[in-house]
PDB file of C-alpha atoms in Angstrom:
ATOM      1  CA  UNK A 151      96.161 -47.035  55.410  1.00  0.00           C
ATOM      2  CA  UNK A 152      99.513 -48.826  55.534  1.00  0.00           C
ATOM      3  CA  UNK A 153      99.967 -51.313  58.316  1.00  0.00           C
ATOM      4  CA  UNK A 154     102.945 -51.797  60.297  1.00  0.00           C
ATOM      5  CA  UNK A 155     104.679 -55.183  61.067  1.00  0.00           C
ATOM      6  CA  UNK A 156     103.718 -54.608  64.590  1.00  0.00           C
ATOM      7  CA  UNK A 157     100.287 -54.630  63.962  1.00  0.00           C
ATOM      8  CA  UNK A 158     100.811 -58.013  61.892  1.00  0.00           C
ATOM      9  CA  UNK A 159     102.109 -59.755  64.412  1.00  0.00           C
ATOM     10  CA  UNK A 160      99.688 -58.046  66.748  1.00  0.00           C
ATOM     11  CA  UNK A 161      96.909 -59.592  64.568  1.00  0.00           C
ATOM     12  CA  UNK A 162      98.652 -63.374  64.385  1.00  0.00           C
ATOM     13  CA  UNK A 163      98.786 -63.342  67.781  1.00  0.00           C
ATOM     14  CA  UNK A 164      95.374 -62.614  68.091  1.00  0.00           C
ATOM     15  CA  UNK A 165      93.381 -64.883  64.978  1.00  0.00           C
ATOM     16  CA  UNK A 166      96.761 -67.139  64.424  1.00  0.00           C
ATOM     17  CA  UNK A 167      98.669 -67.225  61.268  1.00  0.00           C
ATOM     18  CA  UNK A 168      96.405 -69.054  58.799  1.00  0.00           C
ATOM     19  CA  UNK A 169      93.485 -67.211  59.391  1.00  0.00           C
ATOM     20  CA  UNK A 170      92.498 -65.516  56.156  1.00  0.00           C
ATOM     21  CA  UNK A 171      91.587 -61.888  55.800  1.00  0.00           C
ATOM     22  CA  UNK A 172      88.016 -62.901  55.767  1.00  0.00           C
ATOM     23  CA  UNK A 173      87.687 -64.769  58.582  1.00  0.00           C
ATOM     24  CA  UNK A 174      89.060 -62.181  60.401  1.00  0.00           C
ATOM     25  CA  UNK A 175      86.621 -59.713  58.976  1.00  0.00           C
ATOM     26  CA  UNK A 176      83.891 -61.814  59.779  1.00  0.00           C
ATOM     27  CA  UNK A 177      85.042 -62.195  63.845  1.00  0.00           C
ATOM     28  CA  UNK A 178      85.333 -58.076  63.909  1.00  0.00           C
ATOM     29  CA  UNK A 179      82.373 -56.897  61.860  1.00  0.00           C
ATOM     30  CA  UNK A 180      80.607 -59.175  64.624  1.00  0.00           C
ATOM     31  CA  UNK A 181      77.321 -58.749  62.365  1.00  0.00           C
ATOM     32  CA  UNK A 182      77.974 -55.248  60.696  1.00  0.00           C
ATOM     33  CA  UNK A 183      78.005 -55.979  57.604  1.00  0.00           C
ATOM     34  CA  UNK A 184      76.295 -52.586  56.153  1.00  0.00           C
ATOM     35  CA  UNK A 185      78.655 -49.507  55.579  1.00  0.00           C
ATOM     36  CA  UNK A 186      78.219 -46.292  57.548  1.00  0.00           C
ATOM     37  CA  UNK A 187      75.574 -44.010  55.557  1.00  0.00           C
ATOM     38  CA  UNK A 188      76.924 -41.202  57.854  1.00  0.00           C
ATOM     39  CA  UNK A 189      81.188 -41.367  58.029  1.00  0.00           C
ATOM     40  CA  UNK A 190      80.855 -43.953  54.629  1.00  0.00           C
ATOM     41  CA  UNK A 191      82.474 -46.476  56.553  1.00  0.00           C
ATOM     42  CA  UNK A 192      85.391 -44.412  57.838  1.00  0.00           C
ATOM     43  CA  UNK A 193      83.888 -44.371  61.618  1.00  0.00           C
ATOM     44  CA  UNK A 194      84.731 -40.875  62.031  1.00  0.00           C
ATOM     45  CA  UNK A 195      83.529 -37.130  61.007  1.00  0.00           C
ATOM     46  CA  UNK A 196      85.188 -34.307  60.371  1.00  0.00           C
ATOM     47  CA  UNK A 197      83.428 -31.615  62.548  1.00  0.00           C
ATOM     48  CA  UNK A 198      84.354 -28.002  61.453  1.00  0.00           C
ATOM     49  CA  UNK A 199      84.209 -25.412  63.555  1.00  0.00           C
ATOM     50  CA  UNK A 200      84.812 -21.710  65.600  1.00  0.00           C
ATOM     51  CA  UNK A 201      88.709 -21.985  66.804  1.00  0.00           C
ATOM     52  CA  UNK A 202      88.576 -18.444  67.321  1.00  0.00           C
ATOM     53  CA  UNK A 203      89.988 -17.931  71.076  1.00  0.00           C
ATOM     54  CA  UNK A 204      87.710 -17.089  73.523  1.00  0.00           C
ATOM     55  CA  UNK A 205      88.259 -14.302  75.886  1.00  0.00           C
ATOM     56  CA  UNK A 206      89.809 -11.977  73.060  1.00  0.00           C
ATOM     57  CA  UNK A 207      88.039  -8.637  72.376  1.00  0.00           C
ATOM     58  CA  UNK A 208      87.334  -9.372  68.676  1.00  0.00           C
ATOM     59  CA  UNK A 209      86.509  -5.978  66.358  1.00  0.00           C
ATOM     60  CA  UNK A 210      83.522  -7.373  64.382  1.00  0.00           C
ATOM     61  CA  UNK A 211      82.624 -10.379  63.224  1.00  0.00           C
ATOM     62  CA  UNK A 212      85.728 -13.212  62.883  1.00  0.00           C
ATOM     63  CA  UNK A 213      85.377 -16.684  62.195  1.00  0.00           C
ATOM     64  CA  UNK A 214      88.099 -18.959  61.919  1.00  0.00           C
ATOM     65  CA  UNK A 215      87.795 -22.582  60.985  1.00  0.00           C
ATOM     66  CA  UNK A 216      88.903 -25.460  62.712  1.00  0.00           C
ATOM     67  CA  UNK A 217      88.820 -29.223  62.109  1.00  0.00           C
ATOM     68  CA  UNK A 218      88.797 -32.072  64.486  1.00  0.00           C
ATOM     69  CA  UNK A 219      87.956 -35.769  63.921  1.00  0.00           C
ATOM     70  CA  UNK A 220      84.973 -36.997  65.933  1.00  0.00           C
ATOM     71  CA  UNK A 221      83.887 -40.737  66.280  1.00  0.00           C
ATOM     72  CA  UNK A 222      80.725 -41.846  64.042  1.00  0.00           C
ATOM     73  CA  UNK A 223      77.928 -41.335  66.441  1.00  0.00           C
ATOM     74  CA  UNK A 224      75.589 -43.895  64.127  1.00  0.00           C
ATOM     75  CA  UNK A 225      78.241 -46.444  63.687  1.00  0.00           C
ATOM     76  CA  UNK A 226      80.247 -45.427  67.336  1.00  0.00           C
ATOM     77  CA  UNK A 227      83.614 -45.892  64.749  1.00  0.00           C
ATOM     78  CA  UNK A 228      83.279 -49.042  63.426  1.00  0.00           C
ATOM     79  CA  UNK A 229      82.281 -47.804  60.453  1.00  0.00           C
ATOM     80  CA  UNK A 230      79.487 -50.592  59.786  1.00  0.00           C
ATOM     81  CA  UNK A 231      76.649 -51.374  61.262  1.00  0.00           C
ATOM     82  CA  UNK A 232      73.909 -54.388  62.160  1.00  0.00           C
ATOM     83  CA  UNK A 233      71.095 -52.575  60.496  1.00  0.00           C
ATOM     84  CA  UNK A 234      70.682 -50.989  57.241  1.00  0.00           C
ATOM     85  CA  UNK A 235      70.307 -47.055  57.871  1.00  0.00           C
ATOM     86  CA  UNK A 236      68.759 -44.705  55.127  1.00  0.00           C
ATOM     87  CA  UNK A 237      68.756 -40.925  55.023  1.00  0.00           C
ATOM     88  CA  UNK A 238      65.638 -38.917  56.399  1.00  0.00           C
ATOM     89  CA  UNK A 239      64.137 -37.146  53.355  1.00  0.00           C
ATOM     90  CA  UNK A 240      62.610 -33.554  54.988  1.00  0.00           C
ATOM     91  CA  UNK A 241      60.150 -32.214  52.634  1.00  0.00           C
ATOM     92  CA  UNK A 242      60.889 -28.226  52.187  1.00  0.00           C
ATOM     93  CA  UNK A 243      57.994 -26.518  50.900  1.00  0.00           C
ATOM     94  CA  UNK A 244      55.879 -27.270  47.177  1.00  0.00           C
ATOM     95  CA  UNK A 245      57.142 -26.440  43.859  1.00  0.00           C
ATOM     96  CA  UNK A 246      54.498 -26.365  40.859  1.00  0.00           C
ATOM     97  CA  UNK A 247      54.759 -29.780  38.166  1.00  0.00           C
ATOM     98  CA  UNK A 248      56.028 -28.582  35.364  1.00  0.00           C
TER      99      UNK A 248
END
């Protein structure tokens, strides 16, 4: 991420020019203060999926892959969050002990 000088003085004007990076963390996070299990603290996803056109007669089976960044659902793209989230473990059948 590189920041601009626009968005420096953007930021002074908001928090003033002695604030410290970590008191303007603090006044943002606004309580999140556990990283995004889901976009790992990005705040977006990268959804894959059909960009075939629709409405063209395809001969068999085509897929063609698109990208496109969504916004973190879990987080809504802040990237952090208030409460500690851990993945769902889905159990998927027995194995024998070995």
């Amino acid at each position: 991420m590189t920041l601009k000088v626009a968005d420096i003085v953007s930021l002074i004007g908001v928090y003033g020019e002695n604030a410290t990076l970590g008191e303007i963390f603090d006044k943002v996070a606004n309580g999140r203060i556990h990283k995004c299990p889901k976009c790992n603290g990005t705040g977006t996803l990268t959804i894959e999926y059909n960009a075939y056109p629709k409405g063209f007669p395809d001969s068999g089976f085509v897929y063609e892959a698109g990208y496109r960044e969504e916004e973190c659902d879990l987080c809504d793209g802040q990237g952090y969050t208030k409460k500690e989230y851990i993945p769902k473990m889905v159990q998927d059948g027995w194995e024998v002990k070995k």
